[in-house]
Coordinates of C-alpha atoms and ligand atoms in Angstrom, one line a residue:
M187 CA -49.6 -101.3 80.2
L188 CA -46.5 -99.9 78.7
A189 CA -43.1 -101.7 79.0
P190 CA -40.3 -99.3 80.1
L191 CA -38.8 -99.3 76.6
G192 CA -42.1 -98.4 75.1
L193 CA -42.4 -95.4 77.5
I194 CA -39.0 -94.2 76.7
V195 CA -39.5 -94.5 73.0
A196 CA -42.9 -92.7 73.3
F197 CA -41.4 -89.8 75.2
A198 CA -38.5 -89.5 72.7
T199 CA -41.0 -89.2 70.0
V200 CA -43.0 -86.7 71.8
L201 CA -40.0 -84.3 72.4
P202 CA -39.7 -82.9 69.0
T203 CA -43.4 -81.8 69.2
A204 CA -42.3 -79.0 71.5
M205 CA -40.3 -77.6 68.6
G206 CA -43.5 -77.1 66.5
H207 CA -45.9 -79.1 64.4
Y208 CA -46.9 -78.7 60.8
T209 CA -49.4 -76.9 58.6
F210 CA -50.2 -77.0 54.8
P211 CA -49.9 -73.4 53.7
N212 CA -49.0 -73.3 50.0
L213 CA -50.7 -74.9 47.1
L214 CA -48.5 -76.4 44.4
Y215 CA -49.6 -76.6 40.8
K216 CA -47.7 -77.0 37.6
G217 CA -44.4 -75.8 39.1
A218 CA -46.0 -72.8 40.8
K219 CA -46.0 -72.3 44.5
F220 CA -48.8 -69.9 45.6
P221 CA -48.5 -67.6 48.6
D222 CA -49.6 -68.7 52.0
Y223 CA -53.3 -69.5 52.1
T224 CA -54.0 -68.7 48.5
Y225 CA -56.6 -71.2 47.3
I226 CA -56.3 -72.8 50.6
R227 CA -58.5 -71.9 53.5
R228 CA -56.4 -70.4 56.3
T229 CA -56.3 -72.9 59.2
F230 CA -56.9 -72.3 62.8
N231 CA -53.3 -73.3 63.6
H232 CA -51.7 -71.2 61.0
I233 CA -49.6 -69.5 63.7
S234 CA -49.5 -72.0 66.4
H235 CA -49.3 -75.2 64.3
F236 CA -51.2 -76.9 67.1
P237 CA -52.9 -80.2 66.3
L238 CA -56.8 -80.7 66.4
F239 CA -57.8 -83.4 68.9
D240 CA -61.6 -83.0 69.0
L241 CA -63.3 -85.4 66.6
N242 CA -66.6 -83.8 67.3
S243 CA -65.6 -80.4 66.2
T244 CA -66.8 -78.8 62.9
T245 CA -63.2 -77.6 62.6
L246 CA -62.4 -81.2 61.5
R247 CA -64.0 -80.3 58.1
C248 CA -61.3 -78.0 56.9
F249 CA -59.2 -77.0 60.1
E250 CA -60.5 -73.5 59.2
D251 CA -59.8 -70.3 61.0
E252 CA -62.6 -68.0 61.9
N253 CA -63.7 -65.3 59.5
I254 CA -61.2 -66.0 56.9
P255 CA -61.1 -64.0 53.6
D256 CA -62.0 -66.0 50.5
P257 CA -58.7 -67.6 49.4
G258 CA -59.9 -67.9 45.8
T259 CA -60.6 -71.0 43.8
L260 CA -58.0 -72.5 41.5
T261 CA -59.0 -73.9 38.1
V262 CA -57.4 -77.3 37.4
K263 CA -58.0 -80.3 35.0
A264 CA -59.2 -83.6 36.2
G265 CA -56.2 -85.8 36.2
D266 CA -53.8 -83.1 37.1
T267 CA -51.7 -83.3 40.2
V268 CA -51.7 -80.7 42.9
G269 CA -49.7 -80.5 46.1
F270 CA -49.4 -78.8 49.4
T271 CA -46.3 -77.6 51.1
V272 CA -45.8 -78.8 54.7
D273 CA -44.5 -76.1 56.9
G274 CA -42.6 -77.9 59.7
R275 CA -42.5 -81.2 57.8
I276 CA -44.6 -84.2 58.8
I277 CA -42.7 -85.1 62.0
H278 CA -45.0 -87.7 63.4
E279 CA -46.0 -91.3 62.4
G280 CA -49.4 -91.7 60.9
P281 CA -51.3 -91.9 57.6
L282 CA -51.8 -89.2 55.1
V283 CA -55.4 -89.2 54.0
W284 CA -57.0 -87.2 51.1
Y285 CA -60.7 -86.4 50.6
M286 CA -62.8 -84.3 48.1
A287 CA -66.3 -82.9 48.4
R288 CA -68.3 -81.3 45.6
A289 CA -70.1 -78.1 46.2
P290 CA -73.8 -78.6 46.8
T291 CA -76.3 -77.1 44.5
G292 CA -76.3 -73.4 44.9
K293 CA -72.9 -73.4 46.5
T294 CA -69.4 -73.0 45.2
A295 CA -66.0 -74.1 46.5
S296 CA -65.7 -70.8 48.4
T297 CA -69.2 -70.7 49.8
M298 CA -69.7 -74.4 50.8
D299 CA -69.2 -75.0 54.4
G300 CA -68.3 -78.7 54.2
S301 CA -71.2 -79.9 56.2
G302 CA -73.2 -83.1 55.5
P303 CA -72.2 -86.5 54.0
I304 CA -70.4 -85.1 51.0
W305 CA -66.8 -86.2 51.5
F306 CA -65.3 -89.0 49.6
K307 CA -61.8 -90.4 50.2
I308 CA -59.4 -90.4 47.2
N309 CA -56.2 -91.7 48.8
Q310 CA -54.6 -92.8 51.9
T311 CA -51.2 -94.2 53.0
T312 CA -50.4 -97.2 55.1
P313 CA -47.2 -98.1 56.9
Y314 CA -44.7 -100.5 55.5
I315 CA -42.3 -102.7 57.4
G316 CA -38.7 -101.4 57.5
T317 CA -35.5 -103.5 57.7
T318 CA -33.8 -101.6 60.5
P319 CA -34.2 -103.4 63.9
A320 CA -34.5 -100.3 66.0
P321 CA -38.0 -99.9 67.5
I322 CA -38.9 -96.8 65.7
E323 CA -37.6 -98.1 62.4
T324 CA -39.5 -101.3 62.4
F325 CA -42.2 -99.5 60.6
K326 CA -42.3 -96.5 58.3
W327 CA -44.8 -94.1 57.0
P328 CA -44.5 -93.0 53.4
H329 CA -44.6 -89.3 54.2
Y330 CA -42.6 -89.2 57.3
N331 CA -40.5 -86.0 57.2
A332 CA -42.1 -84.8 54.0
S333 CA -42.0 -81.1 53.1
E334 CA -44.5 -81.4 50.3
V335 CA -47.3 -83.8 49.6
H336 CA -49.0 -84.4 46.2
I337 CA -52.3 -85.9 44.9
Q338 CA -53.8 -86.5 41.5
V339 CA -57.4 -85.1 41.1
P340 CA -59.3 -88.1 39.8
K341 CA -59.9 -88.1 36.0
C342 CA -63.3 -89.4 36.2
I343 CA -65.1 -87.1 38.5
P344 CA -67.6 -84.6 37.1
S345 CA -66.4 -81.2 36.4
G346 CA -67.4 -78.7 39.1
E347 CA -66.3 -77.0 42.2
Y348 CA -64.7 -78.9 45.0
L349 CA -62.9 -78.8 48.2
L350 CA -59.8 -80.9 48.3
R351 CA -59.0 -81.9 51.9
V352 CA -55.5 -83.1 53.0
E353 CA -55.2 -84.6 56.4
H354 CA -52.3 -86.1 58.4
I355 CA -53.2 -88.1 61.4
A356 CA -50.4 -88.4 63.9
I357 CA -50.7 -91.5 66.1
H358 CA -47.3 -91.6 67.9
I359 CA -49.0 -91.1 71.3
A360 CA -52.4 -92.8 70.3
F361 CA -51.8 -95.5 72.9
M362 CA -53.7 -93.0 75.1
E363 CA -57.3 -92.8 73.7
G364 CA -58.0 -89.3 72.3
Q365 CA -54.3 -88.5 71.9
H366 CA -54.4 -88.7 68.1
E367 CA -53.3 -85.4 66.5
F368 CA -55.0 -84.2 63.4
F369 CA -53.5 -81.7 60.9
G370 CA -55.0 -80.6 57.6
A371 CA -56.3 -78.0 55.3
C372 CA -58.8 -77.5 52.3
A373 CA -58.0 -76.2 48.9
Q374 CA -60.8 -74.7 46.7
L375 CA -60.7 -76.2 43.2
R376 CA -62.7 -75.7 40.1
V377 CA -62.2 -78.9 38.2
T378 CA -62.6 -78.9 34.5
N379 CA -62.4 -81.6 31.8
G380 CA -63.7 -84.2 34.2
L381 CA -64.9 -87.3 32.4
G382 CA -67.9 -87.5 34.7
T383 CA -68.0 -91.3 34.3
G384 CA -67.2 -92.0 38.0
A385 CA -69.6 -91.9 40.8
P386 CA -67.8 -91.2 44.0
W387 CA -68.8 -93.3 47.0
P388 CA -69.2 -93.8 49.9
F389 CA -69.5 -90.4 51.6
A390 CA -68.4 -89.4 55.1
Q391 CA -69.1 -86.3 57.0
F392 CA -67.1 -84.3 59.5
P393 CA -67.5 -84.5 62.4
G394 CA -68.8 -88.1 62.3
A395 CA -66.3 -90.0 60.2
Y396 CA -64.0 -90.9 63.1
R397 CA -64.2 -92.4 66.6
T398 CA -61.6 -92.0 69.4
D399 CA -61.7 -95.7 70.1
E400 CA -61.4 -97.1 66.6
P401 CA -58.4 -99.4 65.8
G402 CA -56.6 -96.8 63.7
L403 CA -56.8 -94.1 66.3
F404 CA -56.3 -96.0 69.5
L405 CA -53.2 -98.2 69.3
N406 CA -49.5 -98.3 70.3
V407 CA -47.3 -98.1 67.3
H408 CA -44.1 -98.3 69.4
D409 CA -42.0 -101.0 71.0
N410 CA -41.7 -103.3 68.0
W411 CA -45.3 -102.8 66.8
V412 CA -46.0 -106.1 65.1
Q413 CA -48.9 -105.4 62.8
P414 CA -48.2 -102.4 60.5
D415 CA -49.5 -104.5 57.6
R416 CA -52.9 -104.6 59.3
Y417 CA -53.1 -100.9 60.1
E418 CA -56.7 -99.7 59.5
V419 CA -56.7 -96.1 58.2
P420 CA -59.7 -94.3 59.8
G421 CA -62.7 -93.2 57.7
P422 CA -64.4 -94.7 54.6
P423 CA -62.7 -96.9 52.0
V424 CA -60.8 -95.2 49.2
W425 CA -62.9 -94.5 46.1
T426 CA -61.1 -94.7 42.8
C427 CA -62.2 -94.2 39.2
Ligands
CU722 CU1 -47.5 -83.8 68.0

Protein backbone atom coordinates (compact mmCIF):
# COMPACT_ATOMS: atom_id res chain seq x y z
CA MET A 1 0.00 0.00 0.00
CA LEU A 2 2.76 2.43 0.90
CA ALA A 3 5.25 3.76 -1.59
CA PRO A 4 8.83 3.53 -0.29
CA LEU A 5 9.00 7.29 0.08
CA GLY A 6 5.82 7.27 2.16
CA LEU A 7 7.30 4.64 4.40
CA ILE A 8 10.48 6.61 4.93
CA VAL A 9 8.56 9.77 5.66
CA ALA A 10 6.30 7.94 8.06
CA PHE A 11 9.18 6.52 10.06
CA ALA A 12 11.01 9.82 10.08
CA THR A 13 7.90 11.30 11.60
CA VAL A 14 7.55 8.53 14.16
CA LEU A 15 11.11 8.86 15.43
CA PRO A 16 10.63 12.00 17.54
CA THR A 17 7.83 10.28 19.44
CA ALA A 18 10.41 8.22 21.26
CA MET A 19 11.61 11.50 22.73
CA GLY A 20 8.29 12.09 24.38
CA HIS A 21 4.79 13.23 23.69
CA TYR A 22 2.72 16.05 25.07
CA THR A 23 0.35 16.98 27.87
CA PHE A 24 -1.67 20.08 28.83
CA PRO A 25 -0.71 20.70 32.48
CA ASN A 26 -1.16 24.45 33.12
CA LEU A 27 -4.16 26.68 32.73
CA LEU A 28 -3.51 30.19 31.39
CA TYR A 29 -5.86 33.04 32.21
CA LYS A 30 -5.42 36.81 32.09
CA GLY A 31 -1.64 36.59 32.12
CA ALA A 32 -1.49 34.01 34.91
CA LYS A 33 -0.06 30.54 34.52
CA PHE A 34 -1.37 28.23 37.22
CA PRO A 35 0.63 25.35 38.72
CA ASP A 36 0.44 21.89 37.13
CA TYR A 37 -3.06 20.42 37.25
CA THR A 38 -4.60 23.39 39.03
CA TYR A 39 -8.13 23.80 37.61
CA ILE A 40 -7.19 21.00 35.21
CA ARG A 41 -7.95 17.38 35.99
CA ARG A 42 -4.67 15.50 36.25
CA THR A 43 -4.31 13.23 33.25
CA PHE A 44 -3.44 9.53 33.14
CA ASN A 45 -0.33 10.38 31.11
CA HIS A 46 0.93 13.24 33.27
CA ILE A 47 4.23 11.39 33.74
CA SER A 48 4.43 9.12 30.70
CA HIS A 49 2.94 11.58 28.18
CA PHE A 50 1.60 8.48 26.40
CA PRO A 51 -1.22 8.93 23.90
CA LEU A 52 -4.64 7.36 24.29
CA PHE A 53 -5.56 5.01 21.44
CA ASP A 54 -8.77 3.37 22.69
CA LEU A 55 -11.83 5.20 21.40
CA ASN A 56 -14.09 2.99 23.55
CA SER A 57 -12.49 4.02 26.82
CA THR A 58 -14.18 6.36 29.30
CA THR A 59 -10.71 7.88 29.67
CA LEU A 60 -11.45 9.65 26.40
CA ARG A 61 -13.74 12.03 28.33
CA CYS A 62 -11.02 13.93 30.16
CA PHE A 63 -7.87 11.77 29.83
CA GLU A 64 -8.19 11.64 33.57
CA ASP A 65 -5.97 9.82 36.05
CA GLU A 66 -7.47 7.62 38.75
CA ASN A 67 -8.38 9.04 42.15
CA ILE A 68 -7.30 12.56 41.46
CA PRO A 69 -7.75 15.35 43.99
CA ASP A 70 -10.23 18.06 43.01
CA PRO A 71 -8.13 20.56 41.03
CA GLY A 72 -10.52 23.39 41.82
CA THR A 73 -12.79 25.40 39.54
CA LEU A 74 -11.73 28.70 37.97
CA THR A 75 -14.27 31.49 37.61
CA VAL A 76 -14.13 33.13 34.18
CA LYS A 77 -16.40 35.41 32.19
CA ALA A 78 -18.09 34.24 29.03
CA GLY A 79 -16.13 35.69 26.14
CA ASP A 80 -12.81 35.48 28.00
CA THR A 81 -9.90 33.59 26.53
CA VAL A 82 -8.28 30.76 28.44
CA GLY A 83 -5.30 28.66 27.46
CA PHE A 84 -3.39 25.50 28.22
CA THR A 85 0.35 25.06 28.14
CA VAL A 86 1.62 22.17 26.06
CA ASP A 87 4.36 20.26 27.85
CA GLY A 88 6.46 18.77 25.08
CA ARG A 89 4.92 20.86 22.30
CA ILE A 90 2.50 19.50 19.71
CA ILE A 91 4.95 17.45 17.71
CA HIS A 92 2.51 15.57 15.50
CA GLU A 93 0.27 16.48 12.61
CA GLY A 94 -3.44 16.62 13.35
CA PRO A 95 -6.35 18.80 14.40
CA LEU A 96 -6.76 20.63 17.68
CA VAL A 97 -10.34 20.24 18.88
CA TRP A 98 -12.22 21.95 21.72
CA TYR A 99 -15.37 20.88 23.53
CA MET A 100 -17.38 22.08 26.51
CA ALA A 101 -19.93 20.29 28.68
CA ARG A 102 -22.23 21.88 31.22
CA ALA A 103 -22.56 20.24 34.60
CA PRO A 104 -25.83 18.27 34.78
CA THR A 105 -28.40 19.25 37.39
CA GLY A 106 -27.12 18.47 40.86
CA LYS A 107 -23.52 18.28 39.68
CA THR A 108 -20.68 20.77 39.48
CA ALA A 109 -17.63 21.10 37.28
CA SER A 110 -15.71 19.15 39.90
CA THR A 111 -18.30 16.40 40.52
CA MET A 112 -19.53 15.72 36.97
CA ASP A 113 -18.03 12.66 35.36
CA GLY A 114 -18.44 13.75 31.74
CA SER A 115 -20.75 10.86 30.87
CA GLY A 116 -23.72 11.13 28.54
CA PRO A 117 -24.40 13.24 25.45
CA ILE A 118 -23.37 16.57 27.00
CA TRP A 119 -20.34 17.63 24.95
CA PHE A 120 -20.58 20.34 22.32
CA LYS A 121 -17.71 21.30 20.06
CA ILE A 122 -16.67 24.95 20.13
CA ASN A 123 -13.64 24.95 17.86
CA GLN A 124 -11.45 22.81 15.63
CA THR A 125 -8.52 23.36 13.32
CA THR A 126 -8.06 22.15 9.78
CA PRO A 127 -4.87 21.87 7.75
CA TYR A 128 -3.92 24.39 5.16
CA ILE A 129 -1.79 23.85 2.08
CA GLY A 130 1.79 25.01 2.36
CA THR A 131 4.06 26.29 -0.36
CA THR A 132 7.20 24.25 0.32
CA PRO A 133 7.39 21.22 -1.98
CA ALA A 134 8.87 18.75 0.54
CA PRO A 135 6.34 16.00 1.37
CA ILE A 136 5.87 16.91 5.02
CA GLU A 137 5.62 20.60 4.18
CA THR A 138 2.91 20.29 1.57
CA PHE A 139 0.39 20.61 4.34
CA LYS A 140 0.47 22.29 7.71
CA TRP A 141 -1.49 22.24 10.92
CA PRO A 142 -2.12 25.53 12.71
CA HIS A 143 -0.84 24.31 16.08
CA TYR A 144 2.12 22.24 14.93
CA ASN A 145 4.95 22.77 17.43
CA ALA A 146 2.76 24.95 19.68
CA SER A 147 3.76 25.33 23.33
CA GLU A 148 0.45 27.00 24.29
CA VAL A 149 -3.08 26.77 22.92
CA HIS A 150 -5.90 29.24 23.54
CA ILE A 151 -9.66 29.33 23.19
CA GLN A 152 -12.43 31.85 23.76
CA VAL A 153 -15.26 30.78 26.03
CA PRO A 154 -18.39 31.45 23.93
CA LYS A 155 -20.14 34.66 24.99
CA CYS A 156 -23.64 33.36 24.50
CA ILE A 157 -23.60 30.22 26.64
CA PRO A 158 -25.60 30.27 29.86
CA SER A 159 -23.66 31.02 33.02
CA GLY A 160 -22.86 27.86 34.92
CA GLU A 161 -20.29 25.21 35.64
CA TYR A 162 -18.55 23.55 32.72
CA LEU A 163 -15.76 21.28 31.71
CA LEU A 164 -13.57 22.66 28.94
CA ARG A 165 -11.93 19.85 27.01
CA VAL A 166 -8.90 20.35 24.80
CA GLU A 167 -7.88 17.54 22.48
CA HIS A 168 -5.14 17.06 19.96
CA ILE A 169 -5.55 14.17 17.55
CA ALA A 170 -2.26 13.00 16.06
CA ILE A 171 -2.75 11.30 12.70
CA HIS A 172 0.82 10.96 11.45
CA ILE A 173 0.59 7.14 11.48
CA ALA A 174 -3.16 6.91 10.96
CA PHE A 175 -2.57 5.13 7.67
CA MET A 176 -2.84 2.10 9.95
CA GLU A 177 -6.36 1.84 11.37
CA GLY A 178 -6.40 2.50 15.10
CA GLN A 179 -3.03 4.27 15.15
CA HIS A 180 -4.48 7.72 15.79
CA GLU A 181 -3.05 9.18 18.99
CA PHE A 182 -5.25 11.22 21.32
CA PHE A 183 -3.94 13.80 23.78
CA GLY A 184 -6.06 16.08 25.93
CA ALA A 185 -7.27 17.40 29.26
CA CYS A 186 -10.26 19.03 30.91
CA ALA A 187 -10.35 22.32 32.83
CA GLN A 188 -13.07 23.01 35.39
CA LEU A 189 -14.67 26.40 34.79
CA ARG A 190 -17.39 28.44 36.46
CA VAL A 191 -18.66 30.71 33.69
CA THR A 192 -20.23 34.01 34.70
CA ASN A 193 -21.79 36.80 32.61
CA GLY A 194 -23.01 34.34 30.02
CA LEU A 195 -25.59 35.92 27.74
CA GLY A 196 -27.55 32.70 27.75
CA THR A 197 -28.89 33.45 24.30
CA GLY A 198 -27.15 30.51 22.66
CA ALA A 199 -28.30 26.92 22.72
CA PRO A 200 -25.31 24.64 22.17
CA TRP A 201 -25.99 21.81 19.73
CA PRO A 202 -25.41 19.04 18.75
CA PHE A 203 -24.11 17.01 21.67
CA ALA A 204 -21.62 14.16 21.55
CA GLN A 205 -20.54 11.67 24.15
CA PHE A 206 -17.27 10.01 25.04
CA PRO A 207 -16.80 7.25 24.26
CA GLY A 208 -19.04 7.22 21.21
CA ALA A 209 -18.07 10.34 19.29
CA TYR A 210 -15.34 8.71 17.21
CA ARG A 211 -14.80 5.60 15.10
CA THR A 212 -11.46 4.11 14.14
CA ASP A 213 -12.45 3.85 10.48
CA GLU A 214 -13.82 7.34 9.94
CA PRO A 215 -12.13 9.46 7.27
CA GLY A 216 -10.46 11.85 9.70
CA LEU A 217 -8.89 9.04 11.72
CA PHE A 218 -7.90 6.50 9.08
CA LEU A 219 -5.92 8.17 6.31
CA ASN A 220 -2.42 8.75 5.05
CA VAL A 221 -1.33 12.38 5.40
CA HIS A 222 2.15 11.69 4.01
CA ASP A 223 3.68 11.36 0.57
CA ASN A 224 2.22 14.52 -0.95
CA TRP A 225 -1.20 14.10 0.60
CA VAL A 226 -3.44 15.76 -1.97
CA GLN A 227 -6.60 16.64 -0.08
CA PRO A 228 -5.79 18.62 3.05
CA ASP A 229 -8.59 21.01 2.12
CA ARG A 230 -11.06 18.14 2.45
CA TYR A 231 -9.87 16.87 5.81
CA GLU A 232 -12.86 15.88 7.95
CA VAL A 233 -12.23 16.59 11.61
CA PRO A 234 -13.77 13.80 13.72
CA GLY A 235 -16.79 14.46 15.91
CA PRO A 236 -19.83 16.70 15.60
CA PRO A 237 -19.86 20.03 13.76
CA VAL A 238 -18.62 23.11 15.58
CA TRP A 239 -21.31 25.08 17.36
CA THR A 240 -20.94 28.86 17.50
CA CYS A 241 -22.98 31.61 19.10
CU1 LIG B 1 3.14 9.88 18.78
